[in-house]
Short mmCIF file of C-alpha atoms in Angstrom, two decimals:
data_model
loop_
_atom_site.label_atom_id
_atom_site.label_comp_id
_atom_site.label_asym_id
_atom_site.label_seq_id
_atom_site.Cartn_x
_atom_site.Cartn_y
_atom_site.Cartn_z
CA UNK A 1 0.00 0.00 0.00
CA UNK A 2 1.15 3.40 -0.97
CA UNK A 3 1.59 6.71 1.11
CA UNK A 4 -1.17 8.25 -0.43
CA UNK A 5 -4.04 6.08 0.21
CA UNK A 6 -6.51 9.34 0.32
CA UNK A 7 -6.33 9.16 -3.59
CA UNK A 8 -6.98 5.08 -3.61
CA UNK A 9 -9.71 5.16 -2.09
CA UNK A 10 -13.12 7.43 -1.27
CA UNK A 11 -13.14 6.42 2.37
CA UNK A 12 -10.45 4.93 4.93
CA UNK A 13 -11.46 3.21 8.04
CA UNK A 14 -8.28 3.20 10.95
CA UNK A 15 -9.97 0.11 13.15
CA UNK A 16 -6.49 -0.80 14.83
CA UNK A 17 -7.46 0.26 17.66
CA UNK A 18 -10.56 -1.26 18.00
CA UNK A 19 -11.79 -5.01 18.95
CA UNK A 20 -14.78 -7.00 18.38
CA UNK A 21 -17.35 -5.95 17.03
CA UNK A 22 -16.24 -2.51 16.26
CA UNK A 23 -14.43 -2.76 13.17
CA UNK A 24 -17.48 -4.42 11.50
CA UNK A 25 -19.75 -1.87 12.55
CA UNK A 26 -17.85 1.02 12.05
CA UNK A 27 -17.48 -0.20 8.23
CA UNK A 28 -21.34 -1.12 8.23
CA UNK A 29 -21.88 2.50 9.07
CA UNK A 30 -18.91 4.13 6.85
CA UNK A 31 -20.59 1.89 3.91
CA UNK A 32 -24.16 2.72 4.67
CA UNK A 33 -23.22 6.70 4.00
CA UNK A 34 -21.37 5.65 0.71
CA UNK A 35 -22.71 5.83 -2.67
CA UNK A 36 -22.87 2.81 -4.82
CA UNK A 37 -19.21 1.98 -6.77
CA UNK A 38 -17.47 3.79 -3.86
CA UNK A 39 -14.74 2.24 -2.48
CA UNK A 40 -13.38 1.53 1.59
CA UNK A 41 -10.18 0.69 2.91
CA UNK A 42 -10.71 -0.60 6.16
CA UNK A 43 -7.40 -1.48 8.51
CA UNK A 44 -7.88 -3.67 11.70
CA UNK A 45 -6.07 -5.26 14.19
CA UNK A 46 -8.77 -7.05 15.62
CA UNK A 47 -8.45 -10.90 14.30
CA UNK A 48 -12.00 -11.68 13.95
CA UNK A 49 -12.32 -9.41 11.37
CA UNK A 50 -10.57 -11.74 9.15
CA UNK A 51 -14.23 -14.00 9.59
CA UNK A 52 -16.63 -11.14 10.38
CA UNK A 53 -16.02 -8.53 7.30
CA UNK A 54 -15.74 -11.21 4.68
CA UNK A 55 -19.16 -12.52 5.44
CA UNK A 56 -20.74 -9.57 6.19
CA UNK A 57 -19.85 -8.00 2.22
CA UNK A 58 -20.94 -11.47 1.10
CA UNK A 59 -24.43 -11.31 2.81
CA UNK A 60 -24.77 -7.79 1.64
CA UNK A 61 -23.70 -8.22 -1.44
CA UNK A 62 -20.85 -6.06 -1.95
CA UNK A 63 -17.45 -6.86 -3.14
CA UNK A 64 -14.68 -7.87 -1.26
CA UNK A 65 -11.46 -6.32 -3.75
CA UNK A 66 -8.98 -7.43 -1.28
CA UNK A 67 -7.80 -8.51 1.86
CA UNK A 68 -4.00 -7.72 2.95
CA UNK A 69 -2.39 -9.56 6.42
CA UNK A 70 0.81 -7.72 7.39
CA UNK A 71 1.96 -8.19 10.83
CA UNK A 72 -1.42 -8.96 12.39
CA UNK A 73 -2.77 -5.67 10.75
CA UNK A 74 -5.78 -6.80 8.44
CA UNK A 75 -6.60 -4.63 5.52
CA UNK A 76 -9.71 -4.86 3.25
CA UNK A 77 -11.12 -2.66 0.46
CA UNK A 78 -14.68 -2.98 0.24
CA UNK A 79 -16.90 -1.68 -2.80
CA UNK A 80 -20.19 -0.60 -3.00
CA UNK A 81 -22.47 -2.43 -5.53
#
């Protein structure tokens, strides 16, 4: 990942410092204020995101673009469909 995520993606979620359930709320609610094709970057150390935001974009629909592990700091970009 690059310096300059600001012009990667529209919004950027900083979960590290948040645990269970947090991180998957705070993207339900970042996602629910996003239009459709809008993209978020969501960055979490909280493990059981690595279950919990996978299925949660799958339920919903949405697409998981990827998901980045990097010294137990989970990243995943989420878009909007």
């Amino acid at each position: 990942m690059t310096d300059n995520l600001e012009n990667q993606y529209d919004v950027i979620l900083d979960a590290r410092e948040d645990r269970c359930p947090m991180p998957l709320l705070k993207a339900k609610m970042a996602l629910s204020k996003m239009s459709k094709g809008e993209c978020l970057c969501v960055t979490t150390c909280d493990a059981g995101s690595l279950k919990d935001i996978p299925q949660y974009v799958a339920l919903v629909g949405f697409s998981l673009l990827s998901t980045l592990e990097d010294s137990n700091v989970y990243t995943f970009v989420i878009q909007k469909n």
